[in-house]
Amino acid sequence: GGIITQTPKFLIGQEGQKLTLKCQQNFNHDTMYWYRQDSGKGLRLIYYSITENDLQKGDLSEGYDASREKKSSFSLTVTSAQKNEMAVFLCASSSTGVGAETLYFGSGTRLTVL
Amino acid sequence: AQSVTQPDARVTVSEGASLQLRCKYSYSATPYLFWYVQYPRQGLQLLLKYYSGDPVVQGVNSFEAEFSKSNSSFHLQKASVHWSDSAVYFCALSPNAYKVIFGKGTHLHVLP
């Protein structure tokens, strides 16, 4: 088995601030994802990465940057935090990106912007 | 358009009762279909998945789901729920590589 570790668990920022969320996985999976979870809206894909140094935009990439410098880690940056924003950011990984693959999720980073 | 609809935002049942959580999908072919569960302050965990074969799929913790092509549905069922099943359940489809479309989730509350 493996685990996905997201840090920090809670993140409080100020409007306009650049904020970075980190994700580590020890599954040795090739593909990693960042999702945003808003209450009542399900999960929306922000970025994904097929391999080290690869980045692919999802449906919600505007306002975010991502980085995959190592196979085991995937970082997400909120480029300018929006006032009163509250969301949970979930990192996930899968062995490949093929449709039947199971996604394995971290427990999330909860963002609050004051 | 590809989409997943979970028509019930919240479902409340008593412990020991049977359960059905509904999921309808929109996709031109047969997609990969999933049910995930999210316990409080945790990430999502896979309950079961389907692509082909027997339309009734068995999952973890005695959950099962039935695929219906004619109804474009993939409903989740359990014969007897326990209070620990209280969680948010997400139906999802994967139409192609790297893309997973999630429903908005159904909050299940099991009364002890």
Coordinates of N, CA and C in Angstrom, one line a residue:
Chain A
G1 N 0.8 -1.2 0.0 CA 0.0 0.0 0.0 C 0.8 1.2 0.0
G2 N 0.2 2.4 -0.2 CA 0.9 3.6 -0.2 C 0.0 4.7 0.5
I3 N 0.6 5.9 0.4 CA -0.1 7.0 1.1 C 0.2 8.3 0.3
I4 N -0.8 9.2 0.3 CA -0.6 10.5 -0.2 C -0.7 11.5 0.9
T5 N 0.3 12.3 1.0 CA 0.5 13.3 2.1 C 0.3 14.7 1.6
Q6 N -0.6 15.4 2.1 CA -0.8 16.8 1.6 C -0.4 17.7 2.8
T7 N 0.3 18.8 2.5 CA 0.7 19.8 3.4 C 0.5 21.2 2.9
P8 N 0.1 22.1 3.7 CA -0.5 21.9 5.1 C -1.9 21.3 5.0
K9 N -2.4 20.9 6.2 CA -3.8 20.5 6.2 C -4.7 21.7 6.2
F10 N -4.3 22.7 6.8 CA -5.1 24.0 6.9 C -4.2 25.1 6.4
L11 N -4.8 26.0 5.6 CA -4.1 27.1 5.1 C -4.9 28.4 5.1
I12 N -4.5 29.4 5.8 CA -5.2 30.6 5.9 C -4.4 31.7 5.2
G13 N -4.9 32.4 4.3 CA -4.2 33.4 3.5 C -4.9 34.7 3.5
Q14 N -4.2 35.7 3.0 CA -4.8 37.0 2.8 C -5.1 37.2 1.3
E15 N -6.0 38.1 1.1 CA -6.4 38.4 -0.3 C -5.2 38.9 -1.1
G16 N -5.0 38.3 -2.3 CA -3.9 38.7 -3.1 C -2.6 37.9 -2.9
Q17 N -2.6 37.1 -1.9 CA -1.4 36.4 -1.5 C -1.2 35.2 -2.4
K18 N 0.1 34.9 -2.6 CA 0.5 33.6 -3.4 C 0.6 32.5 -2.4
L19 N -0.1 31.4 -2.6 CA -0.1 30.3 -1.6 C 0.3 29.0 -2.3
T20 N 1.1 28.2 -1.6 CA 1.6 26.9 -2.2 C 1.1 25.7 -1.4
L21 N 0.6 24.8 -2.1 CA 0.1 23.5 -1.5 C 1.0 22.4 -2.0
K22 N 1.3 21.5 -1.1 CA 2.3 20.4 -1.5 C 1.6 19.0 -1.4
C23 N 2.1 18.1 -2.2 CA 1.5 16.7 -2.2 C 2.7 15.8 -2.5
Q24 N 2.8 14.7 -1.7 CA 3.8 13.7 -1.8 C 3.0 12.3 -1.9
Q25 N 3.5 11.4 -2.8 CA 2.9 10.1 -2.9 C 4.0 9.1 -2.9
N26 N 3.8 7.9 -2.2 CA 4.8 6.9 -2.2 C 4.3 5.6 -2.9
F27 N 3.3 5.8 -3.8 CA 2.8 4.7 -4.6 C 3.7 4.3 -5.8
N28 N 4.6 5.3 -6.1 CA 5.4 5.2 -7.3 C 4.5 5.4 -8.6
H29 N 3.4 6.1 -8.4 CA 2.5 6.3 -9.5 C 3.0 7.3 -10.5
D30 N 2.7 7.1 -11.8 CA 3.1 8.1 -12.8 C 2.3 9.4 -12.8
T31 N 1.0 9.2 -12.6 CA 0.1 10.3 -12.8 C -0.4 10.9 -11.5
M32 N -0.4 12.3 -11.4 CA -0.9 13.0 -10.3 C -1.8 14.1 -10.7
Y33 N -2.8 14.4 -9.8 CA -3.8 15.3 -10.0 C -4.0 16.3 -8.9
W34 N -4.5 17.5 -9.2 CA -5.0 18.4 -8.2 C -6.5 18.7 -8.6
Y35 N -7.4 18.5 -7.6 CA -8.8 18.8 -7.7 C -9.1 19.8 -6.6
R36 N -10.1 20.6 -7.0 CA -10.7 21.6 -6.0 C -12.1 21.1 -5.7
Q37 N -12.4 21.0 -4.4 CA -13.7 20.6 -3.9 C -14.5 21.8 -3.3
D38 N -15.5 22.2 -3.8 CA -16.4 23.2 -3.2 C -17.7 22.6 -2.8
S39 N -18.2 23.0 -1.7 CA -19.4 22.5 -1.1 C -20.5 22.5 -2.2
G40 N -21.1 21.3 -2.4 CA -22.2 21.2 -3.4 C -21.9 21.2 -4.8
K41 N -20.6 21.2 -5.1 CA -20.1 21.3 -6.5 C -19.3 20.1 -7.0
G42 N -19.1 19.2 -6.2 CA -18.3 18.0 -6.6 C -16.8 18.4 -6.7
L43 N -16.1 17.6 -7.5 CA -14.6 17.9 -7.6 C -14.4 18.4 -9.1
R44 N -13.5 19.4 -9.1 CA -13.2 19.9 -10.5 C -11.6 19.9 -10.6
L45 N -11.2 19.4 -11.8 CA -9.8 19.2 -12.0 C -9.1 20.5 -12.3
I46 N -8.0 20.8 -11.6 CA -7.2 22.0 -11.8 C -6.0 21.7 -12.7
Y47 N -5.2 20.8 -12.3 CA -4.0 20.4 -13.1 C -3.8 18.9 -13.0
Y48 N -3.2 18.3 -14.0 CA -2.7 16.9 -13.8 C -1.3 16.8 -14.5
S49 N -0.6 15.7 -14.1 CA 0.7 15.5 -14.6 C 0.9 14.1 -14.9
I50 N 1.3 13.8 -16.1 CA 1.5 12.4 -16.5 C 2.8 11.8 -16.1
T51 N 3.8 12.6 -15.9 CA 5.1 12.2 -15.5 C 5.9 13.4 -15.0
E52 N 7.1 13.1 -14.5 CA 7.9 14.2 -13.9 C 8.1 15.3 -15.0
N53 N 7.9 16.5 -14.5 CA 8.1 17.7 -15.4 C 7.0 17.9 -16.4
D54 N 6.0 17.1 -16.4 CA 4.8 17.3 -17.3 C 3.7 18.0 -16.6
L55 N 3.1 18.9 -17.2 CA 1.9 19.6 -16.6 C 0.8 19.7 -17.7
Q56 N -0.4 19.4 -17.3 CA -1.6 19.5 -18.2 C -2.7 20.3 -17.4
K57 N -3.3 21.2 -18.1 CA -4.3 22.0 -17.5 C -5.6 21.3 -17.5
G58 N -6.3 21.5 -16.4 CA -7.7 20.9 -16.3 C -8.7 22.0 -16.6
D59 N -9.9 21.8 -16.2 CA -11.0 22.7 -16.4 C -10.9 24.0 -15.6
L60 N -10.2 24.0 -14.5 CA -10.2 25.1 -13.6 C -8.8 25.7 -13.4
S61 N -8.0 25.7 -14.4 CA -6.6 26.0 -14.2 C -6.3 27.5 -14.0
E62 N -7.2 28.3 -14.4 CA -7.0 29.8 -14.4 C -6.8 30.2 -12.9
G63 N -5.8 30.9 -12.6 CA -5.5 31.4 -11.2 C -4.6 30.4 -10.4
Y64 N -4.1 29.4 -11.1 CA -3.3 28.4 -10.5 C -2.1 28.1 -11.3
D65 N -1.0 27.7 -10.7 CA 0.2 27.2 -11.3 C 0.5 25.8 -10.6
A66 N 1.2 25.0 -11.3 CA 1.6 23.7 -10.8 C 3.0 23.4 -11.1
S67 N 3.6 22.4 -10.3 CA 5.0 22.0 -10.5 C 5.1 20.6 -10.2
R68 N 5.8 19.8 -11.1 CA 6.1 18.4 -10.8 C 7.6 18.2 -11.1
E69 N 8.4 18.5 -10.1 CA 9.9 18.3 -10.3 C 10.4 16.9 -10.0
K70 N 9.6 16.2 -9.2 CA 9.9 14.8 -9.0 C 8.7 13.9 -9.2
K71 N 8.9 12.6 -9.5 CA 7.8 11.7 -9.7 C 6.9 11.7 -8.5
S72 N 7.5 11.8 -7.3 CA 6.7 11.6 -6.1 C 6.0 12.8 -5.6
S73 N 6.3 14.0 -6.2 CA 5.7 15.2 -5.6 C 5.0 16.1 -6.7
F74 N 4.0 16.8 -6.2 CA 3.2 17.6 -7.1 C 2.7 18.8 -6.3
S75 N 3.1 20.0 -6.7 CA 2.8 21.2 -6.0 C 1.8 22.1 -6.7
L76 N 0.9 22.8 -6.0 CA 0.0 23.7 -6.6 C 0.1 25.0 -6.0
T77 N 0.1 26.1 -6.8 CA 0.2 27.4 -6.3 C -1.0 28.2 -6.7
V78 N -1.7 28.8 -5.7 CA -2.7 29.8 -5.9 C -2.0 31.1 -6.2
T79 N -2.2 31.6 -7.4 CA -1.3 32.8 -7.7 C -1.8 34.1 -7.0
S80 N -3.1 34.2 -6.8 CA -3.6 35.4 -6.1 C -4.9 35.0 -5.4
A81 N -4.8 34.8 -4.1 CA -5.9 34.3 -3.3 C -7.1 35.3 -3.4
Q82 N -8.3 34.8 -3.5 CA -9.5 35.6 -3.6 C -10.1 35.8 -2.3
K83 N -10.5 37.0 -1.9 CA -11.1 37.3 -0.6 C -12.4 36.4 -0.4
N84 N -12.5 35.9 0.8 CA -13.6 35.0 1.2 C -13.6 33.7 0.5
E85 N -12.6 33.3 -0.2 CA -12.5 32.0 -0.8 C -12.4 30.9 0.2
M86 N -13.1 29.9 0.1 CA -13.0 28.7 1.0 C -13.2 27.5 0.1
A87 N -12.2 26.6 0.2 CA -12.3 25.3 -0.6 C -11.4 24.3 0.0
V88 N -11.6 23.1 -0.5 CA -10.7 22.0 -0.1 C -10.0 21.6 -1.4
F89 N -8.7 21.5 -1.3 CA -7.9 21.0 -2.5 C -7.4 19.6 -2.2
L90 N -7.7 18.7 -3.2 CA -7.4 17.3 -3.0 C -6.4 16.9 -4.1
C91 N -5.4 16.3 -3.6 CA -4.3 15.7 -4.5 C -4.7 14.2 -4.7
A92 N -4.4 13.7 -5.9 CA -4.7 12.3 -6.1 C -3.6 11.8 -7.1
S93 N -3.5 10.5 -7.1 CA -2.5 9.8 -8.0 C -3.2 8.6 -8.6
S94 N -2.6 8.1 -9.7 CA -3.0 6.8 -10.3 C -1.8 6.3 -11.0
S95 N -1.9 4.9 -11.2 CA -0.7 4.2 -11.8 C -0.5 4.8 -13.2
T96 N -1.6 4.8 -14.0 CA -1.5 5.4 -15.3 C -2.7 6.3 -15.4
G97 N -3.0 6.9 -16.5 CA -4.1 7.7 -16.7 C -5.3 7.0 -17.3
V98 N -5.1 5.7 -17.6 CA -6.1 5.0 -18.3 C -7.4 5.0 -17.6
G99 N -8.5 5.0 -18.3 CA -9.8 5.3 -17.7 C -10.2 4.4 -16.5
A100 N -9.8 3.1 -16.5 CA -10.3 2.3 -15.4 C -9.4 2.4 -14.2
E101 N -8.4 3.2 -14.2 CA -7.5 3.2 -13.0 C -8.2 3.9 -11.9
T102 N -7.9 3.4 -10.7 CA -8.4 4.0 -9.5 C -7.6 5.2 -9.1
L103 N -8.3 6.2 -8.6 CA -7.6 7.4 -8.1 C -7.4 7.2 -6.6
Y104 N -6.3 7.5 -6.1 CA -6.0 7.5 -4.7 C -5.8 8.9 -4.2
F105 N -6.5 9.3 -3.2 CA -6.6 10.7 -2.7 C -5.9 10.9 -1.4
G106 N -5.3 12.1 -1.3 CA -4.9 12.6 0.0 C -6.1 13.1 0.8
S107 N -5.9 13.6 2.0 CA -7.0 14.0 2.9 C -7.3 15.5 2.7
G108 N -6.5 16.2 1.9 CA -6.9 17.5 1.5 C -6.2 18.7 2.3
T109 N -6.2 19.8 1.6 CA -5.8 21.1 2.2 C -7.0 22.0 2.2
R110 N -7.3 22.5 3.4 CA -8.5 23.4 3.5 C -8.0 24.8 3.5
L111 N -8.4 25.5 2.5 CA -8.0 26.9 2.3 C -9.1 27.9 2.7
T112 N -8.7 28.9 3.5 CA -9.6 30.0 3.9 C -8.8 31.3 3.6
V113 N -9.5 32.2 2.9 CA -8.9 33.4 2.5 C -9.6 34.6 3.3
L114 N -8.9 35.3 4.0 CA -9.5 36.4 4.8 C -9.6 37.7 4.1
Chain B
A1 N -23.0 16.0 -24.3 CA -22.1 16.4 -23.3 C -22.0 15.3 -22.2
Q2 N -20.8 15.2 -21.6 CA -20.5 14.2 -20.6 C -20.9 14.8 -19.3
S3 N -21.6 14.0 -18.5 CA -22.0 14.5 -17.2 C -22.4 13.4 -16.3
V4 N -22.4 13.7 -15.0 CA -22.9 12.8 -13.9 C -23.9 13.6 -13.1
T5 N -25.0 13.0 -12.8 CA -26.0 13.7 -12.0 C -26.4 12.8 -10.8
Q6 N -26.2 13.3 -9.6 CA -26.7 12.6 -8.4 C -27.9 13.5 -7.9
P7 N -29.1 13.0 -8.1 CA -30.2 13.9 -7.9 C -30.5 14.2 -6.4
D8 N -30.0 13.4 -5.5 CA -30.2 13.6 -4.1 C -29.0 14.1 -3.4
A9 N -29.1 15.4 -3.0 CA -28.0 16.0 -2.3 C -27.8 15.4 -0.9
R10 N -28.9 15.0 -0.2 CA -28.9 14.4 1.1 C -29.9 13.3 1.2
V11 N -29.4 12.2 1.9 CA -30.3 11.1 2.1 C -30.1 10.7 3.6
T12 N -31.3 10.5 4.2 CA -31.2 10.0 5.6 C -32.0 8.7 5.8
V13 N -31.3 7.8 6.4 CA -31.9 6.4 6.6 C -31.6 6.0 8.0
S14 N -32.4 5.1 8.5 CA -32.1 4.5 9.8 C -31.2 3.3 9.7
E15 N -30.4 3.1 10.7 CA -29.5 2.0 10.8 C -30.2 0.7 10.6
G16 N -29.7 -0.2 9.7 CA -30.3 -1.5 9.4 C -31.2 -1.4 8.2
A17 N -31.6 -0.2 7.7 CA -32.4 -0.1 6.6 C -31.6 -0.3 5.3
S18 N -32.3 -0.6 4.2 CA -31.6 -0.7 2.9 C -31.4 0.7 2.3
L19 N -30.5 0.7 1.4 CA -30.1 2.0 0.8 C -30.0 2.0 -0.7
Q20 N -30.4 3.0 -1.4 CA -30.1 3.2 -2.8 C -29.7 4.6 -3.0
L21 N -28.5 4.9 -3.5 CA -28.1 6.2 -3.9 C -28.1 6.2 -5.4
R22 N -28.7 7.2 -6.0 CA -28.9 7.3 -7.4 C -27.8 8.0 -8.2
C23 N -27.6 7.5 -9.4 CA -26.6 8.2 -10.2 C -27.0 8.0 -11.7
K24 N -27.1 9.1 -12.4 CA -27.4 9.0 -13.8 C -26.2 9.7 -14.6
Y25 N -25.9 9.1 -15.7 CA -24.7 9.7 -16.4 C -25.2 10.0 -17.9
S26 N -24.4 10.8 -18.5 CA -24.6 11.2 -19.9 C -23.3 10.9 -20.6
Y27 N -23.3 10.0 -21.5 CA -22.1 9.7 -22.3 C -22.6 8.8 -23.5
S28 N -22.0 9.0 -24.6 CA -22.4 8.3 -25.8 C -22.1 6.8 -25.9
A29 N -21.1 6.4 -25.2 CA -20.7 5.0 -25.2 C -20.8 4.5 -23.7
T30 N -20.3 3.4 -23.5 CA -20.2 2.9 -22.1 C -18.9 3.4 -21.5
P31 N -19.0 4.2 -20.5 CA -17.8 4.7 -19.8 C -17.3 3.8 -18.7
Y32 N -16.2 4.1 -18.2 CA -15.8 3.5 -16.9 C -16.6 4.3 -15.8
L33 N -17.2 3.6 -14.9 CA -18.1 4.2 -13.9 C -17.5 3.8 -12.5
F34 N -17.6 4.7 -11.6 CA -17.1 4.5 -10.2 C -18.0 5.1 -9.2
W35 N -17.9 4.5 -8.0 CA -18.4 5.1 -6.8 C -17.3 5.3 -5.8
Y36 N -17.1 6.5 -5.3 CA -16.2 6.8 -4.3 C -16.9 7.3 -3.0
V37 N -16.3 7.1 -1.9 CA -16.8 7.5 -0.6 C -15.8 8.5 0.1
Q38 N -16.4 9.5 0.7 CA -15.5 10.5 1.4 C -16.0 10.6 2.9
Y39 N -15.2 10.1 3.8 CA -15.5 10.2 5.2 C -15.1 11.6 5.7
P40 N -15.6 12.1 6.8 CA -15.3 13.5 7.2 C -13.8 13.7 7.3
R41 N -13.3 14.8 6.8 CA -11.9 15.2 6.8 C -11.0 14.2 6.2
Q42 N -11.5 13.5 5.2 CA -10.6 12.5 4.5 C -10.7 12.7 3.0
G43 N -9.9 12.1 2.3 CA -10.0 12.1 0.8 C -11.0 11.1 0.4
L44 N -11.2 11.0 -0.9 CA -12.1 10.0 -1.5 C -11.4 8.6 -1.5
Q45 N -12.2 7.6 -1.3 CA -11.8 6.2 -1.4 C -12.7 5.4 -2.4
L46 N -12.1 4.6 -3.2 CA -12.9 3.8 -4.1 C -13.8 2.8 -3.4
L47 N -15.1 2.8 -3.8 CA -16.0 1.7 -3.3 C -16.0 0.6 -4.4
L48 N -16.2 0.9 -5.6 CA -16.3 0.0 -6.7 C -16.2 0.7 -8.0
K49 N -16.0 -0.2 -9.1 CA -16.0 0.4 -10.4 C -16.5 -0.6 -11.4
Y50 N -16.9 -0.1 -12.6 CA -17.5 -0.9 -13.6 C -17.0 -0.5 -15.0
Y51 N -16.8 -1.4 -15.9 CA -16.6 -1.1 -17.3 C -17.4 -2.0 -18.2
S52 N -17.3 -3.3 -17.9 CA -18.1 -4.2 -18.8 C -18.4 -5.5 -18.0
G53 N -19.1 -6.4 -18.6 CA -19.4 -7.7 -17.9 C -20.7 -7.6 -17.1
D54 N -20.7 -8.3 -16.0 CA -21.9 -8.4 -15.2 C -22.3 -7.0 -14.7
P55 N -23.6 -6.6 -15.0 CA -24.0 -5.3 -14.6 C -24.0 -5.0 -13.1
V56 N -24.0 -6.0 -12.3 CA -24.0 -5.8 -10.9 C -22.6 -6.0 -10.4
V57 N -22.1 -5.0 -9.8 CA -20.7 -4.9 -9.3 C -20.6 -4.9 -7.8
Q58 N -19.8 -5.8 -7.3 CA -19.6 -5.8 -5.8 C -18.5 -4.9 -5.4
G59 N -18.6 -4.3 -4.3 CA -17.6 -3.4 -3.8 C -17.2 -3.7 -2.4
V60 N -16.5 -2.8 -1.8 CA -16.1 -3.0 -0.4 C -17.2 -2.7 0.5
N61 N -17.1 -3.3 1.7 CA -18.1 -3.0 2.8 C -19.5 -3.4 2.4
S62 N -19.7 -4.4 1.6 CA -21.0 -4.9 1.2 C -21.8 -4.0 0.3
F63 N -21.2 -3.0 -0.3 CA -21.8 -2.1 -1.3 C -21.8 -2.8 -2.6
E64 N -22.9 -2.6 -3.4 CA -22.9 -3.0 -4.8 C -23.6 -2.0 -5.6
A65 N -23.3 -2.0 -6.9 CA -23.9 -1.1 -7.8 C -24.4 -1.8 -9.1
E66 N -25.5 -1.3 -9.6 CA -26.0 -1.9 -10.8 C -26.0 -0.9 -12.0
F67 N -25.4 -1.4 -13.1 CA -25.3 -0.6 -14.3 C -26.5 -0.9 -15.2
S68 N -27.1 0.2 -15.7 CA -28.2 0.0 -16.7 C -27.9 0.9 -17.8
K69 N -27.6 0.3 -19.0 CA -27.3 1.1 -20.2 C -28.6 1.8 -20.7
S70 N -29.7 1.1 -20.6 CA -31.0 1.6 -21.1 C -31.4 2.9 -20.3
N71 N -31.1 2.9 -19.0 CA -31.5 4.0 -18.1 C -30.3 5.0 -17.9
S72 N -29.1 4.7 -18.4 CA -27.9 5.5 -18.2 C -27.8 5.7 -16.7
S73 N -27.8 4.6 -16.0 CA -27.8 4.8 -14.5 C -26.7 3.8 -13.9
F74 N -26.3 4.2 -12.8 CA -25.3 3.3 -12.0 C -25.6 3.6 -10.5
H75 N -26.7 3.0 -10.1 CA -27.1 3.2 -8.7 C -26.4 2.4 -7.7
L76 N -26.1 2.9 -6.5 CA -25.3 2.3 -5.5 C -26.4 1.7 -4.5
Q77 N -26.1 0.5 -4.0 CA -27.0 -0.1 -3.1 C -26.3 -0.8 -1.9
K78 N -27.1 -0.9 -0.8 CA -26.6 -1.7 0.3 C -27.8 -2.2 1.0
A79 N -27.7 -3.5 1.4 CA -28.9 -4.2 2.0 C -29.2 -3.7 3.4
S80 N -28.2 -3.3 4.2 CA -28.4 -2.9 5.6 C -27.3 -2.0 6.0
V81 N -27.6 -0.7 6.2 CA -26.6 0.3 6.5 C -26.3 0.3 8.0
H82 N -25.0 0.8 8.2 CA -24.6 0.9 9.6 C -24.3 2.4 9.8
W83 N -24.3 2.9 11.0 CA -24.1 4.3 11.3 C -22.7 4.7 10.7
S84 N -21.8 3.9 10.7 CA -20.4 4.2 10.1 C -20.4 4.4 8.6
D85 N -21.5 4.1 8.0 CA -21.6 4.4 6.5 C -21.9 5.9 6.3
S86 N -22.2 6.7 7.3 CA -22.5 8.1 7.1 C -21.2 8.7 6.5
A87 N -21.5 9.4 5.3 CA -20.3 9.9 4.6 C -20.9 10.6 3.3
V88 N -20.0 11.1 2.5 CA -20.5 11.7 1.2 C -20.1 10.7 0.1
Y89 N -21.0 10.4 -0.8 CA -20.8 9.4 -1.8 C -20.8 10.1 -3.2
F90 N -19.7 9.8 -4.0 CA -19.6 10.4 -5.3 C -19.7 9.4 -6.4
C91 N -20.5 9.6 -7.3 CA -20.5 8.8 -8.6 C -19.6 9.5 -9.6
A92 N -18.9 8.8 -10.4 CA -18.0 9.4 -11.3 C -17.9 8.5 -12.6
L93 N -17.6 9.2 -13.7 CA -17.3 8.5 -14.9 C -16.0 8.9 -15.6
S94 N -15.4 8.0 -16.2 CA -14.2 8.4 -16.9 C -14.3 8.1 -18.4
P95 N -14.5 9.1 -19.2 CA -14.8 8.9 -20.6 C -13.5 8.6 -21.4
N96 N -12.4 9.0 -20.9 CA -11.1 8.7 -21.6 C -10.0 8.9 -20.6
A97 N -8.8 8.7 -21.1 CA -7.6 8.8 -20.2 C -7.5 10.2 -19.6
Y98 N -7.2 10.2 -18.3 CA -6.8 11.3 -17.5 C -8.1 12.2 -17.2
K99 N -9.2 11.8 -17.6 CA -10.4 12.6 -17.3 C -11.4 11.9 -16.5
V100 N -11.8 12.4 -15.3 CA -12.8 11.8 -14.5 C -13.8 12.9 -14.2
I101 N -15.1 12.6 -14.4 CA -16.1 13.6 -14.2 C -16.9 13.1 -12.9
F102 N -16.9 13.9 -11.9 CA -17.6 13.6 -10.7 C -19.0 14.2 -10.6
G103 N -19.9 13.5 -10.0 CA -21.1 14.1 -9.6 C -20.9 15.0 -8.4
K104 N -22.0 15.7 -8.0 CA -21.8 16.7 -6.9 C -21.9 16.0 -5.5
G105 N -22.1 14.7 -5.5 CA -22.1 14.0 -4.2 C -23.5 13.9 -3.5
T106 N -23.6 12.8 -2.8 CA -24.8 12.7 -1.9 C -24.4 12.5 -0.5
H107 N -24.8 13.3 0.4 CA -24.5 13.2 1.8 C -25.5 12.2 2.4
L108 N -24.9 11.1 2.9 CA -25.7 10.0 3.6 C -25.6 10.2 5.1
H109 N -26.7 10.3 5.7 CA -26.8 10.3 7.2 C -27.5 9.1 7.7
V110 N -26.9 8.3 8.5 CA -27.5 7.1 9.0 C -27.8 7.4 10.5
L111 N -29.1 7.3 10.8 CA -29.6 7.5 12.2 C -29.4 6.2 13.0
P112 N -28.7 6.3 14.1 CA -28.4 5.1 15.0 C -29.7 4.6 15.6

